[in-house]
Coordinates of N, CA, C and O in Angstrom, one line a residue:
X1 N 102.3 72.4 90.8 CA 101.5 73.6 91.1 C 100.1 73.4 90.4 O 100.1 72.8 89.4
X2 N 98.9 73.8 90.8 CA 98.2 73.9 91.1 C 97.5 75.1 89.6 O 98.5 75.9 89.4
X3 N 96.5 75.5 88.8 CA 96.3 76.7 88.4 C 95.1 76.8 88.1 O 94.6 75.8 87.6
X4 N 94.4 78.2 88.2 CA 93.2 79.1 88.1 C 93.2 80.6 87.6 O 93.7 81.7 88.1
X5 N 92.4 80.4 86.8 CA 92.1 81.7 86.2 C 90.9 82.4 86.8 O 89.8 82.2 86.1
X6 N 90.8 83.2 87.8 CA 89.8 83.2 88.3 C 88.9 85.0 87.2 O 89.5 85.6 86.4
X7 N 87.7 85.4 87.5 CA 87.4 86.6 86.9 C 85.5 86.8 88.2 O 84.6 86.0 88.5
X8 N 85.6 88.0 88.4 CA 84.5 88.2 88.8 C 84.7 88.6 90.2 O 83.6 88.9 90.7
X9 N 86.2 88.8 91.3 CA 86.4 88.3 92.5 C 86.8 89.6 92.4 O 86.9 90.1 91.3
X10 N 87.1 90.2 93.6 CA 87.3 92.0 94.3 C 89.1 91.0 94.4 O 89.6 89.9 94.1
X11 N 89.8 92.5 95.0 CA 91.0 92.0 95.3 C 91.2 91.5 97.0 O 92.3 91.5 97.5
X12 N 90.5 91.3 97.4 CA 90.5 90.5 98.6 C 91.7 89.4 98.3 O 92.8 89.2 98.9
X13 N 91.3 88.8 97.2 CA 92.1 87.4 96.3 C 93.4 87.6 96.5 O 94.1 86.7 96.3
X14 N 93.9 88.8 96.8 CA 95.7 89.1 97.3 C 96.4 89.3 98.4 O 97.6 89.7 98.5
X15 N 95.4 88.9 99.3 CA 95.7 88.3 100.8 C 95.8 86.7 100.6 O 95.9 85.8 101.5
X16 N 95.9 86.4 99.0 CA 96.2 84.7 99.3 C 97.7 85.0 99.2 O 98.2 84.0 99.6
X17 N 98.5 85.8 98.9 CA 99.8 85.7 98.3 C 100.7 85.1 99.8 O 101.8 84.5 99.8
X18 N 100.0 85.7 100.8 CA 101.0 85.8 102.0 C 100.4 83.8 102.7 O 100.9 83.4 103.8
X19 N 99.9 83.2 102.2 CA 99.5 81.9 101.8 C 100.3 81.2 100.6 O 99.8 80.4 99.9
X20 N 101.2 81.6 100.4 CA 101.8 80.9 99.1 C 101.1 80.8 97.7 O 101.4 80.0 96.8
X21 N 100.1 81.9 97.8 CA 99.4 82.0 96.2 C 100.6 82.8 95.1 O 101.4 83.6 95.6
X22 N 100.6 82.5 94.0 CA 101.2 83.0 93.3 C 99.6 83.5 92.3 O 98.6 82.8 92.0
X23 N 99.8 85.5 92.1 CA 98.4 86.0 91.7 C 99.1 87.2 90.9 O 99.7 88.2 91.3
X24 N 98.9 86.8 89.8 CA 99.4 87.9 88.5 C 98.2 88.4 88.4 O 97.3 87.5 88.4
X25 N 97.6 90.1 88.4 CA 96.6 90.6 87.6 C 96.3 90.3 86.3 O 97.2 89.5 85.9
X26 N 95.5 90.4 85.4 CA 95.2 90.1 83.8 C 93.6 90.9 83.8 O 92.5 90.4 84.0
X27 N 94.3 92.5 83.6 CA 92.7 92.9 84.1 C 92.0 93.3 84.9 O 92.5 94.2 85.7
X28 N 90.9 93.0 85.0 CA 90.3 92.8 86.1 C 89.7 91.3 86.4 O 88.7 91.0 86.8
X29 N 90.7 90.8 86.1 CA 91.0 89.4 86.3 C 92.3 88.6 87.0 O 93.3 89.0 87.5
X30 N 91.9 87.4 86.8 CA 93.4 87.2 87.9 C 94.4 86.2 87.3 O 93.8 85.8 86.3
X31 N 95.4 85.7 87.4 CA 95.9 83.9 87.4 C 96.2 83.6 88.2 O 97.1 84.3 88.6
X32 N 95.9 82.6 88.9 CA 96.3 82.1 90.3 C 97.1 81.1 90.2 O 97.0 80.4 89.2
X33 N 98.3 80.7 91.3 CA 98.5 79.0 91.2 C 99.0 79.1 92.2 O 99.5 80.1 92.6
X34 N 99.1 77.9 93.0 CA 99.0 77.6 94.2 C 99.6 76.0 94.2 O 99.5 75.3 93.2
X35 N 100.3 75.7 95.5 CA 101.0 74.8 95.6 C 99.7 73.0 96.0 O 98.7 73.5 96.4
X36 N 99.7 71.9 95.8 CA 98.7 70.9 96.3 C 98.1 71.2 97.3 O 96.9 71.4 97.4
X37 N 99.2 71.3 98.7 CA 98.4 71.6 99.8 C 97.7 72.8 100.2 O 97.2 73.0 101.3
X38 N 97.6 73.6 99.0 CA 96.7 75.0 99.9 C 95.4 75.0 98.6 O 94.8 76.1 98.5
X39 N 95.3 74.3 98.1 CA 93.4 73.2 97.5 C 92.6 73.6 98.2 O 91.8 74.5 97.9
X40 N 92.7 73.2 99.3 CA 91.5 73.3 100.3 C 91.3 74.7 100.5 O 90.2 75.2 100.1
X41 N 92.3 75.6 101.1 CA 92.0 77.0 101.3 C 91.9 77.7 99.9 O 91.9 78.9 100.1
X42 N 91.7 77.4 98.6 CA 91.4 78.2 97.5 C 89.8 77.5 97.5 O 88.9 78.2 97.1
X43 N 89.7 76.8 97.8 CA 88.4 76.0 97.4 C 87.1 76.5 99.1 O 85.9 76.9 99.1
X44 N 87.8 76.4 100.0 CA 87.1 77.5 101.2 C 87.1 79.5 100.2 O 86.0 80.1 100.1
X45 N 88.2 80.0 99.9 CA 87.8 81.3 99.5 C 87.0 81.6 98.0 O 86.5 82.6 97.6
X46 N 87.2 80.3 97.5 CA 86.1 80.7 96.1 C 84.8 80.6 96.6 O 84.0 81.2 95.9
X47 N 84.3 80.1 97.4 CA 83.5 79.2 98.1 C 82.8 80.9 98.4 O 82.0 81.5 97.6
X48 N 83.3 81.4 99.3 CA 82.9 82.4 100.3 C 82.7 83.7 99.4 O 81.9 84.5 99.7
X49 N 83.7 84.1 98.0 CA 83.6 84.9 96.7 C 82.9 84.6 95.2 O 82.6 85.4 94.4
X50 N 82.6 83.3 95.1 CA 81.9 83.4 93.8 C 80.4 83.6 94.1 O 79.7 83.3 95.0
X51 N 80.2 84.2 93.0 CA 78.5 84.7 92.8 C 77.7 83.3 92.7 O 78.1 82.2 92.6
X52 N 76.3 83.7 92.9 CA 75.3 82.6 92.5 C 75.4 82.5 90.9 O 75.4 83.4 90.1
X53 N 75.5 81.3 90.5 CA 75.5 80.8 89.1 C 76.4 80.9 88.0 O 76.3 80.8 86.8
X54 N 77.9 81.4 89.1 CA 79.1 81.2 88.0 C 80.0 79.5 88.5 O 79.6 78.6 89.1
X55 N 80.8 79.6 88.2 CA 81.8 78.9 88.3 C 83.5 79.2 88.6 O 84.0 80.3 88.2
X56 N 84.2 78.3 89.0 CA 85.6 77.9 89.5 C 85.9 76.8 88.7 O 85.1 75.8 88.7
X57 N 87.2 76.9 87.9 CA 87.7 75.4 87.8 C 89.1 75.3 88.0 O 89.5 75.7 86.9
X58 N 89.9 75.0 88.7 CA 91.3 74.4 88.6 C 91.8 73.5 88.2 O 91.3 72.4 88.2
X59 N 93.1 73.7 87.6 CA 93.8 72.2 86.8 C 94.4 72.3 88.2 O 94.8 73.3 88.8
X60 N 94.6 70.8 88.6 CA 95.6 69.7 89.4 C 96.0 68.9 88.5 O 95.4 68.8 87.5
X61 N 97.0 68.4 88.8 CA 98.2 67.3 88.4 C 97.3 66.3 87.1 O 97.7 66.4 85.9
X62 N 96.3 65.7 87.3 CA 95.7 65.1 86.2 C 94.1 65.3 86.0 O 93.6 64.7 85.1
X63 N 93.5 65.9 86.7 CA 92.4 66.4 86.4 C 92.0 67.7 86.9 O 92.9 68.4 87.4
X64 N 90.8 68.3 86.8 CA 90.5 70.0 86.6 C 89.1 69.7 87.8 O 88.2 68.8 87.8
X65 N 89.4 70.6 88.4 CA 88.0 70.4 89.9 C 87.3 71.7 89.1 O 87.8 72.6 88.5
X66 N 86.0 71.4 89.4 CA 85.0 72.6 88.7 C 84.5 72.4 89.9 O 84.5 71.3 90.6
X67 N 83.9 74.2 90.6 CA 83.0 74.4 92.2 C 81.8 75.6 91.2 O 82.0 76.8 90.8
X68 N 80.7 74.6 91.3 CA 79.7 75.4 90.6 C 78.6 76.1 92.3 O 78.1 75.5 93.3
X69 N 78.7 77.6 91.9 CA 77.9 78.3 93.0 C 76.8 78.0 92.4 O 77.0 78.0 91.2
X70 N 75.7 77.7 92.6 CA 74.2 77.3 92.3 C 73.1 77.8 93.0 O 73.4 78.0 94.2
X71 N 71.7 78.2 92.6 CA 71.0 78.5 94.1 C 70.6 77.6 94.5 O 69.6 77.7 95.3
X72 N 71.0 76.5 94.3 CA 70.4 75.5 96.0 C 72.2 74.9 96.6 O 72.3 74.0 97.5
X73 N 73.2 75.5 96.0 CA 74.4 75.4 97.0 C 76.1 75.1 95.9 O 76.0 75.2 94.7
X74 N 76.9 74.8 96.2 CA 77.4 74.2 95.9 C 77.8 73.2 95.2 O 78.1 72.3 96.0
X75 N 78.1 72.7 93.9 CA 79.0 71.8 93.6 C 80.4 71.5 92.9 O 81.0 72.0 92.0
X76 N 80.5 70.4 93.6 CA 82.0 69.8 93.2 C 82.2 68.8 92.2 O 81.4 67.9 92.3
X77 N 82.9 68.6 91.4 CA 83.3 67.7 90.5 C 85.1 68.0 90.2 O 85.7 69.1 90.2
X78 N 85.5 66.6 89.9 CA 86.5 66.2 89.4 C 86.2 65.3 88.4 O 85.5 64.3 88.3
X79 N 87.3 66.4 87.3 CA 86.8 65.9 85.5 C 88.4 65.4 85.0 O 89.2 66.3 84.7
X80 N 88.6 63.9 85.1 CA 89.4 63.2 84.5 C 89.0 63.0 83.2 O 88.0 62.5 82.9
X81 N 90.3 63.6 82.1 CA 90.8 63.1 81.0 C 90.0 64.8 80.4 O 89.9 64.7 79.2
X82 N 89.5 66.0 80.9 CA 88.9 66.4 80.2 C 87.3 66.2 80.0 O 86.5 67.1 79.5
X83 N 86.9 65.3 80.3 CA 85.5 64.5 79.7 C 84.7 64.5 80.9 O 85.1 63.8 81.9
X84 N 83.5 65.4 81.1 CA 82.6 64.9 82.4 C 81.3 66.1 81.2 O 81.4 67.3 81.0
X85 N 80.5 65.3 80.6 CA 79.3 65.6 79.9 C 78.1 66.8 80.8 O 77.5 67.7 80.5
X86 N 78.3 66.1 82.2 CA 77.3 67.1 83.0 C 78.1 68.4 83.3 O 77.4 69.3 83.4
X87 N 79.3 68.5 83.5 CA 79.8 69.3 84.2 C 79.7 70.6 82.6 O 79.0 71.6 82.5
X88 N 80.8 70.0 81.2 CA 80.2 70.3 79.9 C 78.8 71.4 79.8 O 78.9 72.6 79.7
X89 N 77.7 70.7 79.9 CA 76.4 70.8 80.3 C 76.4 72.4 80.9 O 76.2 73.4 80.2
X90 N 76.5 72.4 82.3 CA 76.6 73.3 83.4 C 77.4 74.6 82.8 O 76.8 75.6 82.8
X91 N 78.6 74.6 82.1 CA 79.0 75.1 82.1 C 78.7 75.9 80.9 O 79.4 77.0 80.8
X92 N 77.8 75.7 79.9 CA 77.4 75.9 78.7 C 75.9 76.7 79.2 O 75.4 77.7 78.7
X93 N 75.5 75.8 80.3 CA 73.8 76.6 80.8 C 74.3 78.0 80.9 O 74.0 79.0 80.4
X94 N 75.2 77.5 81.8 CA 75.5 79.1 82.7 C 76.5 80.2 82.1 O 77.0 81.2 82.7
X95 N 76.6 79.8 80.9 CA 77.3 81.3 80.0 C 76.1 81.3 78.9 O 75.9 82.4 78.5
X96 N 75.5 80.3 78.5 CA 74.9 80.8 77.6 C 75.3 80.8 76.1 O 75.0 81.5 75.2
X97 N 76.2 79.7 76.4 CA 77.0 79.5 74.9 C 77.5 78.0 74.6 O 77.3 77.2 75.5
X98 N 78.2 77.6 73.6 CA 78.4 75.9 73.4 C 80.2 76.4 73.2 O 80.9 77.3 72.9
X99 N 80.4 74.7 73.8 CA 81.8 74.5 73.8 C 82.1 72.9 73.2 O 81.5 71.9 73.7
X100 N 83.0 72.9 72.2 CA 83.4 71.8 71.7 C 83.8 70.8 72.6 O 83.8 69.6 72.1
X101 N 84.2 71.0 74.5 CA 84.8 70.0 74.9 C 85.5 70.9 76.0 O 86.1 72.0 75.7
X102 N 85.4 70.4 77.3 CA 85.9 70.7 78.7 C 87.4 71.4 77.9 O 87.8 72.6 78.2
X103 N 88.2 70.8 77.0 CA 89.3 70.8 77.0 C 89.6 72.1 76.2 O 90.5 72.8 76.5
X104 N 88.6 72.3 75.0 CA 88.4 73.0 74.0 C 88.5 74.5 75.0 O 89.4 75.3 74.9
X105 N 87.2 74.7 76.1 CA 86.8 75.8 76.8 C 87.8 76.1 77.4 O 88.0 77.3 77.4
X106 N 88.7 75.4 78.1 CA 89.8 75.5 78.8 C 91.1 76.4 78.1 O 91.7 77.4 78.6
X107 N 91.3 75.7 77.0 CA 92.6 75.6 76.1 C 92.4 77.0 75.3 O 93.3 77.5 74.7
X108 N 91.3 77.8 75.5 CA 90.7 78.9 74.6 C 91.6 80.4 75.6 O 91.9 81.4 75.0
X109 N 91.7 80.1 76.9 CA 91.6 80.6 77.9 C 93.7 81.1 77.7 O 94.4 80.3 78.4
X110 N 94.3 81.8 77.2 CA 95.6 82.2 76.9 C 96.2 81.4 78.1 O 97.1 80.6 77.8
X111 N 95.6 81.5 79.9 CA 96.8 81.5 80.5 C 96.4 79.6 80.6 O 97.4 78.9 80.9
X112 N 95.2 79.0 80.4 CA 95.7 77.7 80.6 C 96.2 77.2 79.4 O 96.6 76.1 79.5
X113 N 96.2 77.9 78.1 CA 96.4 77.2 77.0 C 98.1 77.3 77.0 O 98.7 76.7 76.1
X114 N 99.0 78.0 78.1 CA 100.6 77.6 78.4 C 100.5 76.3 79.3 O 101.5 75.5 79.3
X115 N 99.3 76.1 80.1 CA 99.6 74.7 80.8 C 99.2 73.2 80.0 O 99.9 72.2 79.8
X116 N 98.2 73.4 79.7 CA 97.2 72.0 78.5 C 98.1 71.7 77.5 O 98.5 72.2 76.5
X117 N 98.4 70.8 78.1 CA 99.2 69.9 76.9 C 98.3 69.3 76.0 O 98.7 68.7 75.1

């Protein structure tokens, strides 16, 4: 399985369930997880729901996909081992705060700190 913690999204996000999302509330926030093959359709609906200048990231099986909304579009990255300095970077611009390490920012996060080994 697949997992995201998503925050900032309306409940639209619970029309993924009948899609095989698994979507616990936490708030006004979410936990998502989802099976490999349905990647692409979470990555199409963050796409179409996140704001300009936030971010998505999912853990997969050995690396974490970050989809940064931007105002000139989209981007994608896959961050093996934890370690991608730009993505780091991005992710620090756009809160406005420092983080010890992809892994550190992640691991802070209660519902991924049950998956991060």
């Amino acid at each position: 399985m697949y997992h995201t913690y998503v925050m900032g999204i309306d409940e639209s996000i619970l029309n993924l369930e009948q899609h095989g999302f698994s979507i616990e509330n936490d708030g006004d926030n979410y936990k998502v997880s989802f099976p490999k093959t349905k990647a692409e359709l979470w990555e199409e609906f963050i796409k179409e729901h996140l704001e300009v200048e936030y971010w998505n990231e999912y853990l997969a099986e050995d690396k974490v996909i970050f989809l940064f909304h931007l105002e000139d579009g989209f981007k994608r990255y896959e961050v093996n081992y934890y370690k991608n300095d730009e993505v780091l970077s991005l992710c620090e611009k756009l809160c406005d705060c420092k983080f010890g390490s992809i892994k550190k920012m992640l691991s802070d996060n209660s519902f991924y700190k049950t998956i991060i080994k």
